[in-house]
Short mmCIF file of C-alpha atoms (C1' of nucleotides) and ligand atoms in Angstrom, two decimals:
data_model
loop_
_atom_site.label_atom_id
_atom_site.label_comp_id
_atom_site.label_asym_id
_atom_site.label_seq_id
_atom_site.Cartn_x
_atom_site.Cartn_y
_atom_site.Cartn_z
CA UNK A 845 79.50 127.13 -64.82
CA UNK A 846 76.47 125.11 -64.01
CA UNK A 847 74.64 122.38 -66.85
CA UNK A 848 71.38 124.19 -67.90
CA UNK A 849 70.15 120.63 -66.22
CA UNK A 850 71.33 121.45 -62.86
CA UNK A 851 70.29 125.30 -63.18
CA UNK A 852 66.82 123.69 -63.69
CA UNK A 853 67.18 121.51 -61.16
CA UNK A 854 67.88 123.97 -58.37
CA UNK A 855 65.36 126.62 -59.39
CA UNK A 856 62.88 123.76 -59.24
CA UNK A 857 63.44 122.50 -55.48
CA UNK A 858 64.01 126.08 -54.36
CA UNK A 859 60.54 126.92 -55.60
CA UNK A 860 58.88 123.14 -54.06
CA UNK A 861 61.34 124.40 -51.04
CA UNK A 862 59.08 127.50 -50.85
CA UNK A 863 55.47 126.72 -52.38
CA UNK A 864 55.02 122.85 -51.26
CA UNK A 865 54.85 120.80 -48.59
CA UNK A 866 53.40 117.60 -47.70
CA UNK A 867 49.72 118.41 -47.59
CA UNK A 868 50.59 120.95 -50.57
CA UNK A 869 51.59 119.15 -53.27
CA UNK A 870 52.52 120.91 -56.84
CA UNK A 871 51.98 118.97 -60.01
CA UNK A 872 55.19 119.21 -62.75
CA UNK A 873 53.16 121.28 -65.17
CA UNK A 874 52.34 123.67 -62.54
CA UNK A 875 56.66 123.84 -61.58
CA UNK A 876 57.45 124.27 -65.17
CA UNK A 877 55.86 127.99 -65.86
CA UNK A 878 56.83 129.79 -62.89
CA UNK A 879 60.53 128.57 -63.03
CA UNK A 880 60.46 128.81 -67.38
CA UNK A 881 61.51 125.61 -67.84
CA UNK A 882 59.96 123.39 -69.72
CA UNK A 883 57.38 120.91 -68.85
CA UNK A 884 58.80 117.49 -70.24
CA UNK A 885 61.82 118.39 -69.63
CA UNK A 886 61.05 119.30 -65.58
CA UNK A 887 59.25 116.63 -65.48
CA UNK A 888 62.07 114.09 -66.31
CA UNK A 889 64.93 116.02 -63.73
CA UNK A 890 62.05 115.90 -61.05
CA UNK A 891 61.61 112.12 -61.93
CA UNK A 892 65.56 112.12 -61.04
CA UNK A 893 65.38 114.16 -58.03
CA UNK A 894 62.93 111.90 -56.49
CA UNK A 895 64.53 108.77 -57.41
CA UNK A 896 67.58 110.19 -55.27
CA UNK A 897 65.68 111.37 -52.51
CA UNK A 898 66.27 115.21 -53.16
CA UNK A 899 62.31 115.61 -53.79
CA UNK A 900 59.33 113.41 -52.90
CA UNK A 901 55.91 113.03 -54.94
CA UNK A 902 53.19 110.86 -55.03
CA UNK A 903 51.07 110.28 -57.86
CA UNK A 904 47.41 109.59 -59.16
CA UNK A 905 44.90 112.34 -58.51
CA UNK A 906 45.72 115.17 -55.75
CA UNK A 907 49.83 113.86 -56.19
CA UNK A 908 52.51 115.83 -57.32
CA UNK A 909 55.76 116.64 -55.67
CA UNK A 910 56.33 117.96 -52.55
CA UNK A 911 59.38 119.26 -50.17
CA UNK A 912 59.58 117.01 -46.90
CA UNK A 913 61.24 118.41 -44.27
CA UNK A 914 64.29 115.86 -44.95
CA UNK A 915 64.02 117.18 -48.15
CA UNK A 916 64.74 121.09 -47.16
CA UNK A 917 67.84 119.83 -45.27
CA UNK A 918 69.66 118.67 -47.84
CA UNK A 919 72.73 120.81 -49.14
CA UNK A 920 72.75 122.08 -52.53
CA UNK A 921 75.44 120.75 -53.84
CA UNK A 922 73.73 117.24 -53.56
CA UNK A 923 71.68 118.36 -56.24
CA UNK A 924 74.47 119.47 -58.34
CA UNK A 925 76.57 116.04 -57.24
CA UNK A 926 72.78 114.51 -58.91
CA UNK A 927 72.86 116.12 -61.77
CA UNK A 928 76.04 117.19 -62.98
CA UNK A 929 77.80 114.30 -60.82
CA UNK A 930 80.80 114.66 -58.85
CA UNK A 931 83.74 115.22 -60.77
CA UNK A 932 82.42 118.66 -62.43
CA UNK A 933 83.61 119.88 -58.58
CA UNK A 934 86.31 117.51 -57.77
CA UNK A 935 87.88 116.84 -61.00
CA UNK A 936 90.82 118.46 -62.47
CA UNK A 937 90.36 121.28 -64.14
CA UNK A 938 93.02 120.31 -66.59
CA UNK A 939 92.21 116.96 -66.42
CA UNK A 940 94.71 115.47 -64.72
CA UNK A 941 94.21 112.13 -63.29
CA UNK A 942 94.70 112.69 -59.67
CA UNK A 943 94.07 116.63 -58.36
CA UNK A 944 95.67 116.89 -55.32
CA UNK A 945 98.55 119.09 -53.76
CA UNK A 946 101.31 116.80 -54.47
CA UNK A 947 101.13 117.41 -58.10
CA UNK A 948 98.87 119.88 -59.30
CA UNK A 949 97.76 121.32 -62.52
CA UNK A 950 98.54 124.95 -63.38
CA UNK A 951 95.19 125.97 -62.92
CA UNK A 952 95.20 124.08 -59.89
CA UNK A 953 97.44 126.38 -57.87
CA UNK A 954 96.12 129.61 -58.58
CA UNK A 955 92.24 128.38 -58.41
CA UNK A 956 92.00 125.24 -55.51
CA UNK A 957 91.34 127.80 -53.11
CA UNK A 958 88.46 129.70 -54.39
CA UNK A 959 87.40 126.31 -55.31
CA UNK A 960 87.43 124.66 -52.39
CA UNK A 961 85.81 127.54 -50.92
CA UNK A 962 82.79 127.29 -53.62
CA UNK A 963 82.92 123.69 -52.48
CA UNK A 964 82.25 124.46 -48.91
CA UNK A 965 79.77 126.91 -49.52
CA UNK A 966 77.72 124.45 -51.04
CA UNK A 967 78.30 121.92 -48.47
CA UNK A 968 76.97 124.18 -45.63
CA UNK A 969 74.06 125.27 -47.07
CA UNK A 970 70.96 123.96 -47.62
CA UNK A 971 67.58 123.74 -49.60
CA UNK A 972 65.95 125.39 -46.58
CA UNK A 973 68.90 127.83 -46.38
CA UNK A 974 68.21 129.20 -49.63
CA UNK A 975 64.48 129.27 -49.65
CA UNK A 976 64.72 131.02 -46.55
CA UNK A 977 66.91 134.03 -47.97
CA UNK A 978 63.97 134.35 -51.12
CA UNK A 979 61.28 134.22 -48.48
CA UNK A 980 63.33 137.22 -46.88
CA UNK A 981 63.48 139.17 -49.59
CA UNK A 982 67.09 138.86 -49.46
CA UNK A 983 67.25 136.83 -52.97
CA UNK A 984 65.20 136.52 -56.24
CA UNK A 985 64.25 133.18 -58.17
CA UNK A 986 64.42 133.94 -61.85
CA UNK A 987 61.93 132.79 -64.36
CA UNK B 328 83.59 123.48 -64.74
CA UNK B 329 85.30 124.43 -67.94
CA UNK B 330 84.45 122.76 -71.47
CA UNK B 331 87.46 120.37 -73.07
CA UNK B 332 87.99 123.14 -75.66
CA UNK B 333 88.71 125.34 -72.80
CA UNK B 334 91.12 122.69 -71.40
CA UNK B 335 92.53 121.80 -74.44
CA UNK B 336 93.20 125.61 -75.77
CA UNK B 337 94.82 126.10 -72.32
CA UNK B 338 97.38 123.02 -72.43
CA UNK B 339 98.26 123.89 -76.13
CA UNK B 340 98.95 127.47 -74.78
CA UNK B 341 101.09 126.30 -71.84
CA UNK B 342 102.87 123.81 -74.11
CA UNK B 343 103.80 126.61 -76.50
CA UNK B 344 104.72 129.13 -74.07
CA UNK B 345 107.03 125.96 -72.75
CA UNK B 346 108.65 125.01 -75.87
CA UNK B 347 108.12 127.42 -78.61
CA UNK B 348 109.31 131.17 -79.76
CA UNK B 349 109.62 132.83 -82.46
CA UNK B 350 112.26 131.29 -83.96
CA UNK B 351 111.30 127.75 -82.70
CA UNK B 352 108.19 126.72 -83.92
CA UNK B 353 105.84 123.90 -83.43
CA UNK B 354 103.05 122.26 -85.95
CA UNK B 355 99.85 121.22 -84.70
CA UNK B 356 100.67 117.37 -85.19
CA UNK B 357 103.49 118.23 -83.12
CA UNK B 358 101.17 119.81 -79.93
CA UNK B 359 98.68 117.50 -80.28
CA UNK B 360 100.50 114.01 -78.54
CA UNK B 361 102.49 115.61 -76.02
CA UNK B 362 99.24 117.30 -74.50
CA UNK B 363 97.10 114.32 -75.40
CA UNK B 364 94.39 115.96 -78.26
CA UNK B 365 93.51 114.50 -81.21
CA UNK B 366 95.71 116.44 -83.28
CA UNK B 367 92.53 117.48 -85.77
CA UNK B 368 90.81 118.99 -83.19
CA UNK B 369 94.04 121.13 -81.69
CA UNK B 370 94.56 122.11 -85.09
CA UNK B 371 91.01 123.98 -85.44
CA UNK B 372 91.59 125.23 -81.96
CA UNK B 373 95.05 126.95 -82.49
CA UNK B 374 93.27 128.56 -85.60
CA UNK B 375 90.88 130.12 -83.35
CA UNK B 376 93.20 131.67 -81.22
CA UNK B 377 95.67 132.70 -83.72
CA UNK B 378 92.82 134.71 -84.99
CA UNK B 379 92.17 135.90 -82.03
CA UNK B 380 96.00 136.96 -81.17
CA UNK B 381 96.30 134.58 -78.55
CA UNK B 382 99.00 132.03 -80.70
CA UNK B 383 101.09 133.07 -83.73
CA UNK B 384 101.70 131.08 -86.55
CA UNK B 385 103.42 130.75 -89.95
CA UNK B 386 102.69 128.72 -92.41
CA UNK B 387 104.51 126.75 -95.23
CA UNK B 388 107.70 124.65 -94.58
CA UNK B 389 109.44 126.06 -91.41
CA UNK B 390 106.31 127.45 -90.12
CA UNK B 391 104.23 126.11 -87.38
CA UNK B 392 102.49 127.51 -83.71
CA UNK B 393 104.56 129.72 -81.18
CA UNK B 394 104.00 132.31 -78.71
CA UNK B 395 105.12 135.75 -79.07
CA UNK B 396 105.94 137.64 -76.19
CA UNK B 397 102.51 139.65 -76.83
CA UNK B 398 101.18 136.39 -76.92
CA UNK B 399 102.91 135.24 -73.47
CA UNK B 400 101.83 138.13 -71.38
CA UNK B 401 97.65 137.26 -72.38
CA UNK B 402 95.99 136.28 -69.26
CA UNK B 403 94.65 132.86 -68.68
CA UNK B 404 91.40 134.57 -68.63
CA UNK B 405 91.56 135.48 -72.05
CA UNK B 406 91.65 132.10 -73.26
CA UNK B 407 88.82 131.16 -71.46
CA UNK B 408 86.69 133.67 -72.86
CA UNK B 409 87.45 132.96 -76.32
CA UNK B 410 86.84 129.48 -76.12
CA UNK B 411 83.72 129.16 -74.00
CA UNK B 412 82.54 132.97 -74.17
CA UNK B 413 82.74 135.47 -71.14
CA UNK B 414 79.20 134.52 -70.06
CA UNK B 415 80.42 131.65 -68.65
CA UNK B 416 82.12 133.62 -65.75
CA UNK B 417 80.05 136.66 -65.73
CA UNK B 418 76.46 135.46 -66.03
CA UNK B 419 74.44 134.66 -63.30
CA UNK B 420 74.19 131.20 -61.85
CA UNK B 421 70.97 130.61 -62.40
CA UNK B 422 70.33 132.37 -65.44
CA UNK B 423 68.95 135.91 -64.03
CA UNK B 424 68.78 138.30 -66.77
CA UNK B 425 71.29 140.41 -64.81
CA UNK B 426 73.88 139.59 -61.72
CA UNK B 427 74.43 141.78 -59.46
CA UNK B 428 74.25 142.71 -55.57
CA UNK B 429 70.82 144.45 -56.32
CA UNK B 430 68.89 141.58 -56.74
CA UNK B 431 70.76 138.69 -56.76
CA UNK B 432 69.56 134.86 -57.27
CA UNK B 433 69.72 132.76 -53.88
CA UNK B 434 73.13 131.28 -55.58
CA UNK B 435 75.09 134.96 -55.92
CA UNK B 436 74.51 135.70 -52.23
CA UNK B 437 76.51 132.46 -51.22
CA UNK B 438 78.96 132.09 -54.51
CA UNK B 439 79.89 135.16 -55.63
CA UNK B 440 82.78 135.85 -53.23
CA UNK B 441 84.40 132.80 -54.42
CA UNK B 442 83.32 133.19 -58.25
CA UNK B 443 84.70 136.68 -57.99
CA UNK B 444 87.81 136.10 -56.70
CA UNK B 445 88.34 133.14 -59.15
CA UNK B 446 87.62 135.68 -61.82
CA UNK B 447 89.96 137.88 -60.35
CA UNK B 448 92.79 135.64 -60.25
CA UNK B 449 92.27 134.12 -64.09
CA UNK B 450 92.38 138.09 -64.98
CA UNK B 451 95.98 138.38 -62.60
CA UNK B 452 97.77 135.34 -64.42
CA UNK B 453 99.41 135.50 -67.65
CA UNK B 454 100.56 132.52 -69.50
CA UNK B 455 103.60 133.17 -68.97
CA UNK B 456 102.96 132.99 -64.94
CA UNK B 457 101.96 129.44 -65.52
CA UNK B 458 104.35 128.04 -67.69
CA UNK B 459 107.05 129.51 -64.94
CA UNK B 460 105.15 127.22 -62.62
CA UNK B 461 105.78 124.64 -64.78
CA UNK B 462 109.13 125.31 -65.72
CA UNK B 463 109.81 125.37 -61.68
CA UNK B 464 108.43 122.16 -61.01
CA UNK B 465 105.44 123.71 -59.02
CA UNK B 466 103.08 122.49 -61.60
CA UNK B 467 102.44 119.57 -63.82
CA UNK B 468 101.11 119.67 -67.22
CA UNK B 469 98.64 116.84 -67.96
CA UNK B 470 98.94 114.70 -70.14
"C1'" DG C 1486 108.85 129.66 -110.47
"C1'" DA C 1487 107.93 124.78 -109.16
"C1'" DA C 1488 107.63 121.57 -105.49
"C1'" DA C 1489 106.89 120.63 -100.96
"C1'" DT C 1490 105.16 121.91 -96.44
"C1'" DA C 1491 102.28 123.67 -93.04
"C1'" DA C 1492 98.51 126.71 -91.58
"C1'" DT C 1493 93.58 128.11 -92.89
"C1'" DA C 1494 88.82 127.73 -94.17
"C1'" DT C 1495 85.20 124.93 -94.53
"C1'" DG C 1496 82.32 121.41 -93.87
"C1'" DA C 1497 81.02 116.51 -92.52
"C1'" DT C 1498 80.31 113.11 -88.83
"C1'" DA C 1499 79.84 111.49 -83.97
"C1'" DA C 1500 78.73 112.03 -79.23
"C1'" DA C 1501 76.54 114.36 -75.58
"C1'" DA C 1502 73.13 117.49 -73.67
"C1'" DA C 1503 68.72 119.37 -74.00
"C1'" DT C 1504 64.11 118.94 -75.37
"C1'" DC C 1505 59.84 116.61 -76.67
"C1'" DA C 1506 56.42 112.83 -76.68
"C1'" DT C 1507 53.90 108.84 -74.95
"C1'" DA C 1508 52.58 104.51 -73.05
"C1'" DT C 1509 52.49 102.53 -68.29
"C1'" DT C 1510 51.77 102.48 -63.42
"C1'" DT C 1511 49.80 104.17 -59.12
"C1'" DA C 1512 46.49 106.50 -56.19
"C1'" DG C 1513 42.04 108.83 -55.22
"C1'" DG C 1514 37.21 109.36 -55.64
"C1'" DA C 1515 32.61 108.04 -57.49
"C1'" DT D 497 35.32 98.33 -59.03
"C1'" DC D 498 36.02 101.69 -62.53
"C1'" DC D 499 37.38 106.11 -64.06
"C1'" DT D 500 40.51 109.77 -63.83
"C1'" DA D 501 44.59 112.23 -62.58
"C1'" DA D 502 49.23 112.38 -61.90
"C1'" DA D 503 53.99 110.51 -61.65
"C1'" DT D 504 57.19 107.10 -63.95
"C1'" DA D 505 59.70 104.73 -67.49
"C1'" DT D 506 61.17 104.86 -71.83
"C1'" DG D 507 62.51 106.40 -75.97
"C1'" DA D 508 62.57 109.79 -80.02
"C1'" DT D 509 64.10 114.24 -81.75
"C1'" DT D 510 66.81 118.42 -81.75
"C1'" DT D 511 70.66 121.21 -80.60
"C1'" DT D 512 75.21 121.80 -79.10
"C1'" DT D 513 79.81 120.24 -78.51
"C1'" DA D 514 83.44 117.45 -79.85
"C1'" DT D 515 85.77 115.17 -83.42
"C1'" DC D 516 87.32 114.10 -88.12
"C1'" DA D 517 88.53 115.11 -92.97
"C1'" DT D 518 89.99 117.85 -96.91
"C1'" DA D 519 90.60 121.32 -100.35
"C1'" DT D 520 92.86 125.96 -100.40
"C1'" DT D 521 96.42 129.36 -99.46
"C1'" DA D 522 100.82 131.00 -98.03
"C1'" DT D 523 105.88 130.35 -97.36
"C1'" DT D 524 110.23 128.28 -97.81
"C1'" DT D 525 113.72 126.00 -100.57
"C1'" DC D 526 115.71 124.52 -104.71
S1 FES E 1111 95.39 119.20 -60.30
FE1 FES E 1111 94.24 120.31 -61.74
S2 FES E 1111 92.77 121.27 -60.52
FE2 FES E 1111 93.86 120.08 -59.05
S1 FES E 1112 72.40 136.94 -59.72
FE1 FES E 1112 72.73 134.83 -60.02
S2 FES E 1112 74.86 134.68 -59.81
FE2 FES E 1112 74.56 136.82 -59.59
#
DNA sequence: GAAATAATATGATAAAAATCATATTTAGGA
DNA sequence: TCCTAAATATGATTTTTATCATATTATTTC
């Protein structure tokens, strides 16, 4: 459903989300093991995240990336928009050109719903939201 | 969301169930422009789901790719999972060793409604359902 | 049964995604 | 200021997915 990438991605800033902050910063190597993933390649989607604002860092000695509170707030789906881009939610599933109403695809008119639905789901939660529910004991972050 | 094979497989199978039966068959070459696949690639993909009893075929002069009745009453679902494997709709989000309500990943408690009812409508639709669609003008088939 | 046709099996190549590796830049502390 | 620690930029390698190519096998027709 989800790129290994983005997979990554969100078990990263879910476990910044819960373990960082901006006087506690954790260093990539130190993301990597808890969350399985490994190091160069966390390293490189955190590089990413930052550049697009969905994680901050600093670096030199005592850096390492951090969760601001901006940070929490955003929704999860911009990290999947980031990493998987756009059109893996928007697009056709067919591959039609244009996926609208007017004209749909097959798939289109038996799935839009629950799409739009996973769409909107994503859009109304976020980081925070889901950091909140681990802290709870309400849901699990896998290695 | 799903891989081209998956979106390919599924076109070739709507195009069939459109315009093929068992005593008007279609070769690969054939499949391959109207649906817009290079007609190599279609090829390898009918063979897999002829295999797996999804498309029949004949070969030799005459012969070619149609859809049995069997093969019109598969659900869409089907398709998908021989093409990109059932994991893709059954495994957990975020790659927990097991989904469930028990202990689900932060992802499950806000997806899985959706996910299941997507999963639930794939396993409702046969083929056949969606080439009606088309056949009624309340679908499109991409090129 | 020979010739022609079309699927099948198999494998090679290309492109994309995932993974690994490293030199460069920035920040902190001595 | 100089050394060290950590992110950043960049690129190489590996694996997977997509694509291409072809020799083999089965079926029809003559
Ligand atoms: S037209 Fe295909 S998913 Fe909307
Ligand atoms: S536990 Fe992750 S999707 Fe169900």
């Amino acid at each position: 459903m989800f790129s290994n990438s983005s997979k990554y991605a969100i078990k990263a800033v879910l476990y910044l989300s819960l373990h960082s902050n901006s006087t506690r910063k954790i260093m990539a190597k130190d993301i990597a093991q808890p969350i399985n993933v490994p190091p160069a390649y966390i390293a490189k989607l955190l590089q990413e995240l930052v550049r697009t604002d969905l994680v901050s860092s600093v670096r030199g000695p005592k850096g390492g990336f951090f969760m601001s509170k901006e940070n929490n707030n955003q929704k999860v789906i911009d990290v999947l928009n980031v990493i998987d881009g756009e059109k893996k939610f928007t697009g056709c599933l067919l591959s039609l050109e244009a996926c609208n109403e007017e004209k749909p695809c097959p798939l289109h008119n038996i799935l839009s719903t629950s799409r739009q639905h996973m769409i909107k789901v994503l859009n109304e939660h976020s980081i925070a939201d889901l950091a909140l529910a681990v802290k709870n004991g309400k849901a699990y972050l896998p290695l």
